[in-house]
Coordinates of C-alpha atoms in Angstrom, one line a residue:
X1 CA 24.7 6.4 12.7
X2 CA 23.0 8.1 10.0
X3 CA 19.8 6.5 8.5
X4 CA 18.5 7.0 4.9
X5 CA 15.0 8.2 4.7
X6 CA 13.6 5.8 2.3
X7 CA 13.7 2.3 2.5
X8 CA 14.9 0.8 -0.9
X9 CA 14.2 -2.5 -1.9
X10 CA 15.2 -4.4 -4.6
X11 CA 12.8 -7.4 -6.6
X12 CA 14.3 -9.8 -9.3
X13 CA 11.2 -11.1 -11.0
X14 CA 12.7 -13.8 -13.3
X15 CA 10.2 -15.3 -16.3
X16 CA 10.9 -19.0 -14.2
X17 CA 13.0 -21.0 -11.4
X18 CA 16.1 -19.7 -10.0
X19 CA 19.2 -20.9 -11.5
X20 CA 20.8 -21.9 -8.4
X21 CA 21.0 -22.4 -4.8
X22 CA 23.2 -19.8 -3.6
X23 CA 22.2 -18.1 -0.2
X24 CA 22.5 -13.9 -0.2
X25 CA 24.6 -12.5 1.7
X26 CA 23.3 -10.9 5.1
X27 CA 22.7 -7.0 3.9
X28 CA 21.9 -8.0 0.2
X29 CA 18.4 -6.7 -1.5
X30 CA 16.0 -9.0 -0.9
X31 CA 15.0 -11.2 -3.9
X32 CA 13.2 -13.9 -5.4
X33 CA 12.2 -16.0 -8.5
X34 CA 9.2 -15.7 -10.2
X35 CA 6.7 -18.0 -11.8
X36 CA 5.2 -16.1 -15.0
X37 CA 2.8 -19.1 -14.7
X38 CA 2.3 -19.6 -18.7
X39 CA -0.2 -22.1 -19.6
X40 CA 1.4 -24.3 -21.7
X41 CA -0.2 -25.0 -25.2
X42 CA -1.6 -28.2 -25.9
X43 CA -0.2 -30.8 -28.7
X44 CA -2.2 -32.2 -31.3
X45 CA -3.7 -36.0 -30.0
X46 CA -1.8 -38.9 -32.0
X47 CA 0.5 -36.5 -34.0
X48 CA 2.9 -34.7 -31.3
X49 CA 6.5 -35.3 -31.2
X50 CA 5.7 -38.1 -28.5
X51 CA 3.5 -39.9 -30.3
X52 CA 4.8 -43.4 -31.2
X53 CA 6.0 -43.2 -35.1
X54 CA 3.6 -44.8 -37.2
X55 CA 5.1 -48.2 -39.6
X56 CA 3.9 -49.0 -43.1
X57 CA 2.5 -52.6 -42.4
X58 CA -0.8 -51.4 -43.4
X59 CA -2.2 -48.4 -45.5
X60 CA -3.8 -46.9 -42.4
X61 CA 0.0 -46.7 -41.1
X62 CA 1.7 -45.4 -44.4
X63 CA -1.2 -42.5 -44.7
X64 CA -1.1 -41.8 -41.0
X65 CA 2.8 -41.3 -41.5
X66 CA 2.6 -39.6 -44.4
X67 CA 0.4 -37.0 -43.0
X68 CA 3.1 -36.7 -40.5
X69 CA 5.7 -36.0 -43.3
X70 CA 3.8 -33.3 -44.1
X71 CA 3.0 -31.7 -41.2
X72 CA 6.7 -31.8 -40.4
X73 CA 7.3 -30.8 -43.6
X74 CA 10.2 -33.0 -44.0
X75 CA 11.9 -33.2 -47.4
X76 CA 11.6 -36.6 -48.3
X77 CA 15.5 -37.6 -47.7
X78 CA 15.7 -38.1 -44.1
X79 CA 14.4 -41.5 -42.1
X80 CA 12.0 -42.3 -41.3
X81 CA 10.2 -41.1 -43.9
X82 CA 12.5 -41.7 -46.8
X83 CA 11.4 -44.8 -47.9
X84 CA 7.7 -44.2 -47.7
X85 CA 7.5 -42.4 -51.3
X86 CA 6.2 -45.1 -54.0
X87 CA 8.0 -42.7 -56.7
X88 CA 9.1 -44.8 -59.8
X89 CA 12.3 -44.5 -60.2
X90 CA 12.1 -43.2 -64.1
X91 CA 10.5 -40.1 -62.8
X92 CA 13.2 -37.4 -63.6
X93 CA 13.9 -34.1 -61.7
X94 CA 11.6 -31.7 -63.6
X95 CA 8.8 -34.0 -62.9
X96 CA 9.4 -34.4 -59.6
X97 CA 9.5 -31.5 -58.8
X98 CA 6.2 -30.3 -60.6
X99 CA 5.1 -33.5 -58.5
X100 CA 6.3 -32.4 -54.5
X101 CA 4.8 -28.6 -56.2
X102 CA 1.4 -30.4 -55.8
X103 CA 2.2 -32.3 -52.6
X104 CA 2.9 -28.5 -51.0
X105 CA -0.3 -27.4 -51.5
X106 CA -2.0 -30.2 -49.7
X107 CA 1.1 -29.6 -47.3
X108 CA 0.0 -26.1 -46.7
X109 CA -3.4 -26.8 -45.8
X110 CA -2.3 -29.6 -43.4
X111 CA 0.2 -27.4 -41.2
X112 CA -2.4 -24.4 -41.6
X113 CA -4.6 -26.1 -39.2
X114 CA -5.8 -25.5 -35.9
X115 CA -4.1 -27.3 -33.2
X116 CA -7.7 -28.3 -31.5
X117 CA -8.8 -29.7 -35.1
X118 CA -5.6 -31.6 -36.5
X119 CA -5.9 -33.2 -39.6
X120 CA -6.5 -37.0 -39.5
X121 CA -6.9 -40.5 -41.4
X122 CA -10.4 -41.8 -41.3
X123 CA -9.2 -45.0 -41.3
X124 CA -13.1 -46.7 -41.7
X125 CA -12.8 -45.1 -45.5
X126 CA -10.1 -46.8 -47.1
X127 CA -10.5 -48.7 -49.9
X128 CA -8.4 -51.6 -50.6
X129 CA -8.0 -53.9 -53.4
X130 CA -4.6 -56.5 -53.1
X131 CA -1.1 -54.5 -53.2
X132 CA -3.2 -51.1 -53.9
X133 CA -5.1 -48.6 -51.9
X134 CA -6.4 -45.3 -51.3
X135 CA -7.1 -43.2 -48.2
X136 CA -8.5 -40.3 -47.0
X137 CA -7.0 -37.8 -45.2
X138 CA -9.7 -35.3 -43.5
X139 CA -8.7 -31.4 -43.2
X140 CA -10.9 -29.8 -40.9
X141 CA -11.3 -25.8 -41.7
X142 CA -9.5 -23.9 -39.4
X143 CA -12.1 -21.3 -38.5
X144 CA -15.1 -23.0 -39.2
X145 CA -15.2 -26.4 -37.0
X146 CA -18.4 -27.6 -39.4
X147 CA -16.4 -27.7 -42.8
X148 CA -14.2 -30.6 -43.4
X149 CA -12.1 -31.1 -46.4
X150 CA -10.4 -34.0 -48.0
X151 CA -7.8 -35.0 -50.0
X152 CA -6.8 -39.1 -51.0
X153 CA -3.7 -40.7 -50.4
X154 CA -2.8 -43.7 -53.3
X155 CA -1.1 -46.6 -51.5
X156 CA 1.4 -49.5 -53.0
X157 CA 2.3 -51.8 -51.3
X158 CA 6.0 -53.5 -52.2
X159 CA 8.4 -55.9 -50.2
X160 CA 5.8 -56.3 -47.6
X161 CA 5.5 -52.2 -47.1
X162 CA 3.2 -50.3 -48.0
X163 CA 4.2 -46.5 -49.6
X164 CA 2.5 -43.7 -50.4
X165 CA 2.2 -41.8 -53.7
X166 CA 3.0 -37.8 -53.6
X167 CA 0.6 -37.3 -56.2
X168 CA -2.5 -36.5 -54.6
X169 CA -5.5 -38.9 -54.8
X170 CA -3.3 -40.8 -57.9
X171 CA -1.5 -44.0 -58.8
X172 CA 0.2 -41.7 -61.2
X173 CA 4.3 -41.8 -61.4
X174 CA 4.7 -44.6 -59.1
X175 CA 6.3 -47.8 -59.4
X176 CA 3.4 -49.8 -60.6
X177 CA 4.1 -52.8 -63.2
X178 CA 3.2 -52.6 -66.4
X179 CA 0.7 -55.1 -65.9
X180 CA -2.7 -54.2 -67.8
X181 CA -5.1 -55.7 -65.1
X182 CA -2.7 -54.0 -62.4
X183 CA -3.3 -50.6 -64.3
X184 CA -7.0 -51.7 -64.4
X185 CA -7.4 -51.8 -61.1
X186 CA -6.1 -48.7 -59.8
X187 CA -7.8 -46.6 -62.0
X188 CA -10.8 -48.1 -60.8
X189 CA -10.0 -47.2 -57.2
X190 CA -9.0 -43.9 -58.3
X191 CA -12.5 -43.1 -60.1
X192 CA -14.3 -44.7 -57.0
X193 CA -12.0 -42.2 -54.3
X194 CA -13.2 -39.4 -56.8
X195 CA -16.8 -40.4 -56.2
X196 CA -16.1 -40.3 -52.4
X197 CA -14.3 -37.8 -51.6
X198 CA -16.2 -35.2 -51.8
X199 CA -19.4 -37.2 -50.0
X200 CA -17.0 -38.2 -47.2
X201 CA -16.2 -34.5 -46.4
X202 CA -20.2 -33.1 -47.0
X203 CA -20.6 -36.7 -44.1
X204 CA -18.2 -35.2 -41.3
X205 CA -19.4 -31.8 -42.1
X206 CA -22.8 -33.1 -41.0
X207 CA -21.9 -34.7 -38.5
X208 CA -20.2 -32.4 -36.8
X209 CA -23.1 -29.5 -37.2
X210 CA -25.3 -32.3 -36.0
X211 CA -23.1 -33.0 -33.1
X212 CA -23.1 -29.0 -32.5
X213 CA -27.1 -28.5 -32.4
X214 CA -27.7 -31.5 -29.8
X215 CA -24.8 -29.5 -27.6
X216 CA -26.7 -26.2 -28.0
X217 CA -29.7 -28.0 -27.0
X218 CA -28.0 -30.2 -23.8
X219 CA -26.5 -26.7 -22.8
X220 CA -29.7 -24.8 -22.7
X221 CA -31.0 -27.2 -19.9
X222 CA -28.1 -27.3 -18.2
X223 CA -26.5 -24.2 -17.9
X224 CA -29.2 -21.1 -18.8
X225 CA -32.9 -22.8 -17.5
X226 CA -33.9 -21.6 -14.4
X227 CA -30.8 -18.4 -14.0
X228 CA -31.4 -14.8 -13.6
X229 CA -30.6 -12.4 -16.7
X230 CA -27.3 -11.2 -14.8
X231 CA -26.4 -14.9 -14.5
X232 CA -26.6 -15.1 -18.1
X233 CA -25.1 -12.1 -19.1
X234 CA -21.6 -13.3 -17.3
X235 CA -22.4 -16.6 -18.7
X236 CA -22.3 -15.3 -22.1
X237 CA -19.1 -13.1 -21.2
X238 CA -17.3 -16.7 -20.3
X239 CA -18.7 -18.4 -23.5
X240 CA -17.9 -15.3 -26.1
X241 CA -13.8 -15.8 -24.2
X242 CA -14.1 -19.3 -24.5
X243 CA -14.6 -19.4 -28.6
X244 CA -16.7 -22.3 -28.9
X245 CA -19.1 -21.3 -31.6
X246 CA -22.4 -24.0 -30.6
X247 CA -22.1 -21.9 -26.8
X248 CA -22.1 -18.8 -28.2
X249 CA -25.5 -19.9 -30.3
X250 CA -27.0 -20.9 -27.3
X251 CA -27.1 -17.6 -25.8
X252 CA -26.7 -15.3 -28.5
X253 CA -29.0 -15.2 -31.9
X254 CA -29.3 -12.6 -34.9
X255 CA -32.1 -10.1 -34.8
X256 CA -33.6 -12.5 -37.6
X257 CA -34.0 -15.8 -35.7
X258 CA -37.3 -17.0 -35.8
X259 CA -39.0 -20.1 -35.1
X260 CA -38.1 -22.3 -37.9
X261 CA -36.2 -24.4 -35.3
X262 CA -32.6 -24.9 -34.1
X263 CA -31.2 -25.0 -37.7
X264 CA -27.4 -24.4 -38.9
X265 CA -28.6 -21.7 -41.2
X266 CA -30.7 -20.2 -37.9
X267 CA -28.2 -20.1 -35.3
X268 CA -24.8 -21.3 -36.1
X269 CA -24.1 -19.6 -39.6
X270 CA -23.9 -16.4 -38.2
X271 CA -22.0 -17.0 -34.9
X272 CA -19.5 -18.4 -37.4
X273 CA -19.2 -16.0 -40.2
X274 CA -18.8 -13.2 -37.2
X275 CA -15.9 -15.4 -35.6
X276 CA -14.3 -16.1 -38.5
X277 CA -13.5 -12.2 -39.9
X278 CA -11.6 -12.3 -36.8
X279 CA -7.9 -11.5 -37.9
X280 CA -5.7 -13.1 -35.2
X281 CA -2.4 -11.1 -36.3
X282 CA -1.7 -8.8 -33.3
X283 CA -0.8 -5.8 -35.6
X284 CA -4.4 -6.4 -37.6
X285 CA -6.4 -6.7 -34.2
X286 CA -8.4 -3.3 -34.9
X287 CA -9.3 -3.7 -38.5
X288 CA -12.7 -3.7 -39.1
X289 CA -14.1 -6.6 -36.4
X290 CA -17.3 -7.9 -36.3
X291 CA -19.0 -7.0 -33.2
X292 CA -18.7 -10.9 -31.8
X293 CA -15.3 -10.8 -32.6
X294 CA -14.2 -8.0 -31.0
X295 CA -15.8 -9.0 -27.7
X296 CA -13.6 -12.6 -28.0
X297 CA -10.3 -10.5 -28.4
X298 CA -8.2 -11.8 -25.3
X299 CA -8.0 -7.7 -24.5
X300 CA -11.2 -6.9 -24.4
X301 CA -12.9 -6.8 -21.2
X302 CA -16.5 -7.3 -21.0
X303 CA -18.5 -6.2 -18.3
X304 CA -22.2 -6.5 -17.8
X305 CA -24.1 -3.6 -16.8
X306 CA -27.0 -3.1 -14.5
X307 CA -30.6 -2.1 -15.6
X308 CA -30.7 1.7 -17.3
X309 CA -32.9 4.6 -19.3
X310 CA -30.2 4.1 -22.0
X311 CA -30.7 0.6 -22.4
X312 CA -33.6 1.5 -25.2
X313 CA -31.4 3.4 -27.0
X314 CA -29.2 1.9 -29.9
X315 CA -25.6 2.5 -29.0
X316 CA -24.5 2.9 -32.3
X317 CA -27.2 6.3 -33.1
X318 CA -27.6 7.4 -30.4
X319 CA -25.6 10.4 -30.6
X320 CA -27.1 11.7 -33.9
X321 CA -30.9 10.0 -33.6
X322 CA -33.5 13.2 -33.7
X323 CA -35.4 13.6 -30.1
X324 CA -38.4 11.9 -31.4
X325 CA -36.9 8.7 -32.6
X326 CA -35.2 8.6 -28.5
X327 CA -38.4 9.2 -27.4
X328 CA -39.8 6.5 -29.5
X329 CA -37.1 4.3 -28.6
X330 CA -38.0 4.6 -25.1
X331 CA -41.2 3.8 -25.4
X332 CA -40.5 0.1 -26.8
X333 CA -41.9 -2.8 -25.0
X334 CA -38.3 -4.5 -25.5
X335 CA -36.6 -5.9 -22.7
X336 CA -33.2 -4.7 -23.3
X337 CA -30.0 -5.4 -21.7
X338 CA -26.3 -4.4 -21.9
X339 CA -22.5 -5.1 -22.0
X340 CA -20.2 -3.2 -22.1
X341 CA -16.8 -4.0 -24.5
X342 CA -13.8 -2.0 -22.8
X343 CA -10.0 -2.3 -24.2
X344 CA -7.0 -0.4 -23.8
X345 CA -6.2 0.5 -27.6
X346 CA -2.6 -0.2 -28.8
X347 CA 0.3 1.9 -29.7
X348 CA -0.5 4.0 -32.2
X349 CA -3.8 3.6 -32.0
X350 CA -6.4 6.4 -31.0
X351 CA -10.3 7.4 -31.9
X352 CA -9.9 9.9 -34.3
X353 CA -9.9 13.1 -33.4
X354 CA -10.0 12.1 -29.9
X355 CA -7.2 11.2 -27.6
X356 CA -9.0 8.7 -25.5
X357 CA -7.1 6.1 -24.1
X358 CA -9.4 3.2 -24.6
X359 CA -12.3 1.9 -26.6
X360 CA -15.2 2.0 -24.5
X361 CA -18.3 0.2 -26.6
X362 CA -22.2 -1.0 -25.2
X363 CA -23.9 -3.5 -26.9
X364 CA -27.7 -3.9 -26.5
X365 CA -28.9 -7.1 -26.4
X366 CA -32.6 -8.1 -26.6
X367 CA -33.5 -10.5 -24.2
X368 CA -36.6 -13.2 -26.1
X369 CA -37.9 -16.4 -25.2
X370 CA -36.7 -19.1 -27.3
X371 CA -39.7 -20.6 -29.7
X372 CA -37.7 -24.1 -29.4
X373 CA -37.2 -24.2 -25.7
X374 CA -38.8 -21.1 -24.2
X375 CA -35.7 -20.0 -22.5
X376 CA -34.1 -16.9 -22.5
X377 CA -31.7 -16.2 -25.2
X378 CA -30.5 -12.5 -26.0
X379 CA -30.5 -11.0 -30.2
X380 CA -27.6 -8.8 -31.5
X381 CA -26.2 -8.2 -34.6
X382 CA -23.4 -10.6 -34.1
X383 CA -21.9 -10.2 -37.5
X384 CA -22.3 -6.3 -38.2
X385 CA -18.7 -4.5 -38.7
X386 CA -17.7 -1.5 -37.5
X387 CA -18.1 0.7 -40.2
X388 CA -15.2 3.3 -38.7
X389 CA -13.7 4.3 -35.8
X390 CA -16.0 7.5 -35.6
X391 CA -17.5 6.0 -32.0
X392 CA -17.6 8.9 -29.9
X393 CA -16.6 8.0 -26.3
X394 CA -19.9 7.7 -24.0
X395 CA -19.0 9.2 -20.7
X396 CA -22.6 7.8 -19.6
X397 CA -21.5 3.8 -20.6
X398 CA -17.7 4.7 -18.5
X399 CA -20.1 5.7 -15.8
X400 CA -21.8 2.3 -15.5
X401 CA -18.3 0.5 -16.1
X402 CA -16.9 2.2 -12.9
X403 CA -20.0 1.2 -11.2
X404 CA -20.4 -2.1 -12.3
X405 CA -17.0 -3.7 -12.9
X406 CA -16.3 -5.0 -9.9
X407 CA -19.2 -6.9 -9.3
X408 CA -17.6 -9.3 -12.1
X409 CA -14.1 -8.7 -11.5
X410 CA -13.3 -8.6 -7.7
X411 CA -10.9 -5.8 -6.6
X412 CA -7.5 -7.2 -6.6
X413 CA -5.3 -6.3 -3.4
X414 CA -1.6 -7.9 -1.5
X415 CA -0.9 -7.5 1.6
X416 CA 2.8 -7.1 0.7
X417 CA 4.2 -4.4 -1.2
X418 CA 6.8 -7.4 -2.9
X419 CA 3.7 -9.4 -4.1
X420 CA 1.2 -6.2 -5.6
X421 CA 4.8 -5.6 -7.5
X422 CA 5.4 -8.6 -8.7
X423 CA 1.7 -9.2 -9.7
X424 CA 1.7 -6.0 -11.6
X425 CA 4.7 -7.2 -12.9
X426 CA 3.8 -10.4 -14.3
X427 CA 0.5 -8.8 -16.1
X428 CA 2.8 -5.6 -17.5
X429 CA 5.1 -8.5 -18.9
X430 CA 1.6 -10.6 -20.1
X431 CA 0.0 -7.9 -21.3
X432 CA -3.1 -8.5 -19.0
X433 CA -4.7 -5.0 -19.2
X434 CA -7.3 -7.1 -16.8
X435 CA -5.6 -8.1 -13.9
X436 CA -4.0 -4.4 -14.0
X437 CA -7.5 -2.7 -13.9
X438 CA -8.6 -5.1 -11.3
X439 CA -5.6 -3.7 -8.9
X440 CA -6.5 -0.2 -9.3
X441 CA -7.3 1.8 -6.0
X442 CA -10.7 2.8 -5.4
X443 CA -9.6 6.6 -6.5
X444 CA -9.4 5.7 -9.7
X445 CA -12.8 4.3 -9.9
X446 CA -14.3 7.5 -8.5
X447 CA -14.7 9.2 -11.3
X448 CA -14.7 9.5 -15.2
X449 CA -11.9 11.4 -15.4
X450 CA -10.1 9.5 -12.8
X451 CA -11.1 6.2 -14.4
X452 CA -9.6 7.6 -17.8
X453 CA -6.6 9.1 -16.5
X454 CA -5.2 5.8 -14.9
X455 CA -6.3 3.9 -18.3
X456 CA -4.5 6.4 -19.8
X457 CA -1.3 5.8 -17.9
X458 CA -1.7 2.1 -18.2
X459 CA -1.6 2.6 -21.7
X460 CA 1.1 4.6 -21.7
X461 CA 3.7 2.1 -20.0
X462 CA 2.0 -1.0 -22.1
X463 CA 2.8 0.5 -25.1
X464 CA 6.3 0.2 -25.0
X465 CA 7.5 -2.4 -28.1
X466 CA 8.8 -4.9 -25.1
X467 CA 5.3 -5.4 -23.8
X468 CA 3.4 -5.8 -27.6
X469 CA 2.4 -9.3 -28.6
X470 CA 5.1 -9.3 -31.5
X471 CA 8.0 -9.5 -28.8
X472 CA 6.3 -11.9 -26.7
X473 CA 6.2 -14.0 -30.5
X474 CA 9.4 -13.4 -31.3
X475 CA 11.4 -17.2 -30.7
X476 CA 14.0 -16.1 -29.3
X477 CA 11.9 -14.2 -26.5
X478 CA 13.3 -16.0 -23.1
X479 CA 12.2 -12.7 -21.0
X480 CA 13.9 -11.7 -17.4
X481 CA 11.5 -9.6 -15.1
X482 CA 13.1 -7.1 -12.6
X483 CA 11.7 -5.0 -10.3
X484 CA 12.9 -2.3 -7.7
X485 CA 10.7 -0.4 -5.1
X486 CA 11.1 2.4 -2.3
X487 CA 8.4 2.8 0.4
X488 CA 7.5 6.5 0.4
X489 CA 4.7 8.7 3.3
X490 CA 5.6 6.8 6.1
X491 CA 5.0 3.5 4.2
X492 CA 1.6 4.5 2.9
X493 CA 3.0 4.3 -1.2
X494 CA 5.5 2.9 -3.0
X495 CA 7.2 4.0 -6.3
X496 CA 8.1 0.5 -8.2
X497 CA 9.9 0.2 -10.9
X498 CA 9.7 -2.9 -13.4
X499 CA 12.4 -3.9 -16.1
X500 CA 11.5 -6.2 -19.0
X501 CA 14.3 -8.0 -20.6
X502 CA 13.1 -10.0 -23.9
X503 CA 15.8 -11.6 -24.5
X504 CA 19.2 -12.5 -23.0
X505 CA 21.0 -10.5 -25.7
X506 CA 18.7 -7.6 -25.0
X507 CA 19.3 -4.8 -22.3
X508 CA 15.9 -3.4 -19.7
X509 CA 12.8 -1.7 -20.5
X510 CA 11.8 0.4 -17.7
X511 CA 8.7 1.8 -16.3
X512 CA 7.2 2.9 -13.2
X513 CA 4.0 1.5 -10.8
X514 CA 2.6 3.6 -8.3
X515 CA 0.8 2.3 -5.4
X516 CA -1.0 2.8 -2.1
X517 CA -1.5 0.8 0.9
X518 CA -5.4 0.7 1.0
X519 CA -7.8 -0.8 3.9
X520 CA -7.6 -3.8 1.5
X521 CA -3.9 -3.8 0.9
X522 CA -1.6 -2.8 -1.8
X523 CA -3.4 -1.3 -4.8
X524 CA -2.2 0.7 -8.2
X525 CA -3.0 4.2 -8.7
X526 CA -0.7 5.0 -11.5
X527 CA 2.3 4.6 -13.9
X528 CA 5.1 6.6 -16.0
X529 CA 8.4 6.1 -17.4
X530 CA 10.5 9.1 -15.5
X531 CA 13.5 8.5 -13.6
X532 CA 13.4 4.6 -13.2
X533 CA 14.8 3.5 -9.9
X534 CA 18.3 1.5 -10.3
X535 CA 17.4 -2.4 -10.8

């Protein structure tokens, strides 16, 4: 009998359950299904598809289902909408359509917004006067969560139902009598909603800054009194992910805060402007961020560094600041600390003039007392942009990356060679640079040019177009995830080989994982693309 001298195994890693039932056969590959584990994305509250249909018994309903007309973006023809338009019936096409022209641009802004702040109808507003009324529908700004905008909704009500004019914030082209106190009366209710409208957004607006400042101030007590500065530092690392703007003012403040109090102009304005010159369009990720906004990009991995000479230094001169300035800056009574911003760049994308595989960045961040609370909080200029891509790589920053990462990102290891393949697997398919840096071996981390290399290979197999955000966008992306390894020096490494399949009309992307049994378990040490194993 002869025996082959590798053992060859074969992985299906399918993007969800198994289709059927079926037991292999005895000698068949081993294989098994695959939960990519997606989070799904949360609905809007009151206007999903499972929320109960609103009626037109009372203007509250008709606006709230108007609003829903819109952000379904229905065209006025189908139930049960189709009888909500008070239109009058002498309103011919051209007019109409100059009419819905106008209705499209409220439209716009309505399905524009962001799913945790949907659009609404502030139902304690509406003003009411017999068979007419008007009501408010509040548009909450997508990137900034303390701006509201409004638009009004004219209501008739006729047969017992009441319907909703497509003019905004008008009784104009509807179906009202030609009754002179009838006429009377709406354009009083139309100059009163004038009046309001604009007070009723400035009130949420408010509202919701005031809402934001008593947060800041509840989550000073309760998560940053009494913790050490490296607690803070991964608290702040969590919050920046997170996104929410009041957290982020807790712990982080421009260089110019002073002690004029917790005010929106103080604390939050910034934060804000620096989040919102974010561009969320995968291909547009590396124009120009703010510094704040580049640490929140779901790629970047922040890692906070231990105590060093360099923290005195700006990051950002230090390469071309004269001796006597560094000298200087040493001698500052400042209590400095820093994280570091690492992320694999995309395809494509390089420094210039350098092939580098990743963007390696340190931010210094002063660490003050509050004036309003005498807590810690750190200063950085949250909203400066990068002027260029001219940041030389800093091979002493790398350094304390490869030191300090894994105090904040345990080493990630399996005891099976199935599972470290089918974990690298589902982060190759994710694009979870992360989880992938997590389950390199300890060789990697020994060095700079270790540390660079494998980034450098990651980057490599990422790159592909299967594995970019735009195909993972695409809606007809319904992926299959294969994978194929062979046990290699006495069962000491293992050559893997994953295939991405986007779509079922699609055929295999291939690349290659390298790993090695460790005293932990299975860990990465490298990837290519040459001569894929047979899936």
């Amino acid at each position: 009998m002869k025996f082959l001298p590798l053992a060859l195994l074969c992985l299906s890693l399918p993007c969800g359950f198994s289709a059927g039932t079926q037991e292999p056969p005895p000698d068949a590959p081993a294989s098994f299904p695959i939960n990519l584990d997606k989070t799904p994305e949360g609905g809007s509250e009151g206007n999903g598809d499972n929320a109960p249909m609103p009626d037109q018994s009372t203007p509250f309903n008709a606006a709230k289902l108007l609003l829903r007309a819109l952000q379904e973006k229905t065209d006025w023809s189908a139930e049960p909408y189709k009888s909500l338009p008070a239109t009058s019936p002498f309103v011919g096409p051209l007019k109409l359509k100059s009419i819905l022209s106008r209705m499209e641009a409220v439209q716009a802004y309505v399905t524009a917004s962001s799913p945790e702040r949907p659009p609404f109808v502030d139902e304690a507003s509406i003003i009411m006067d017999g068979d007419l009324a008007m009501a408010y529908i509040m548009l909450p700004d997508r990137t900034n969560p303390y701006v509201y905008a409004a638009t009004a909704v004219a209501l008739v009500k006729k047969n017992g139902k009441w319907k909703a004019s497509l003019t905004p914030g008008s009784f104009d082209n509807t179906f009202l009598p030609f009754n002179d106190h009838v006429r009377q009366q709406a354009a009083q209710i139309s100059t009163e909603a004038k009046k309001k409208i604009f007070g009723l957004a400035h009130q949420y607006s408010v509202a919701a800054v005031k809402k934001a400042l008593e947060h800041i101030k509840r989550f000073r007590v309760e998560a940053v009194k009494g913790k050490s500065d490296d607690e803070i530092k991964k608290l702040l690392i969590r919050t920046v992910k997170e996104g929410d703007p009041a957290r982020i003012a807790a712990l982080l403040v421009a260089p110019y805060y002073m002690e004029s109090a917790i005010t929106q102009s103080a604390r939050l304005t910034p934060v804000v402007k620096a989040m919102r010159l974010q561009d969320r369009n995968p291909e547009n990720r590396y124009i120009q961020p703010t510094n704040l906004s580049f640490m929140g990009f779901p790629n970047t991995i922040l890692v906070p560094l231990q105590p060093h000479p360099d923290d005195q230094l700006d990051p950002n001169k230090r390469d071309d600041q004269p001796e006597r300035n560094k000298n200087e800056a040493k001698k500052t009574e400042k209590d400095i600390h820093s994280i570091a911003a690492m992320t694999i760049l995309p395809p494509r994308m390089s420094l210039p003039d350098i092939d580098k595989p990743a963007l390696i960045y340190r931010y210094a961040l002063e660490k003050i007392q509050d004036p309003t609370d005498g807590f810690p909080v750190f200063k950085m200029y949250v909203g400066d942009a990068f002027s260029s891509w001219n940041l030389k790589p800093d091979e002493s920053t790398t350094s304390r990356i490869i030191a300090d990462f894994h105090r904040t990102y345990p080493a990630l290891a399996y005891s099976e060679p199935k599972e470290a393949v089918s974990a690298a697997g589902r982060a190759l398919e994710a694009g979870d640079s992360l989880t992938l840096i997590r389950m390199l071996a300890p060789s990697r981390f020994a060095s700079v040019p270790e540390f660079e290399e494998a980034l450098k290979q990651l980057k490599a197999v990422m790159s592909k177009e299967e594995f970019q955000p735009s195909s993972r966008n695409r809606k007809d992306y319904k992926p299959t995830l294969k994978g194929a390894f062979e046990l290699k020096d006495g069962g000491t490494s293992l050559k893997a080989t994953i295939g991405l399949k986007p779509t079922p009309k699609s055929g295999f992307t291939r690349c290659n994982l390298y790993f090695t049994r460790t005293e932990k378990g299975w860990m990465l040490t490298g990837a290519d693309d040459e001569k894929p194993l047979n899936l």
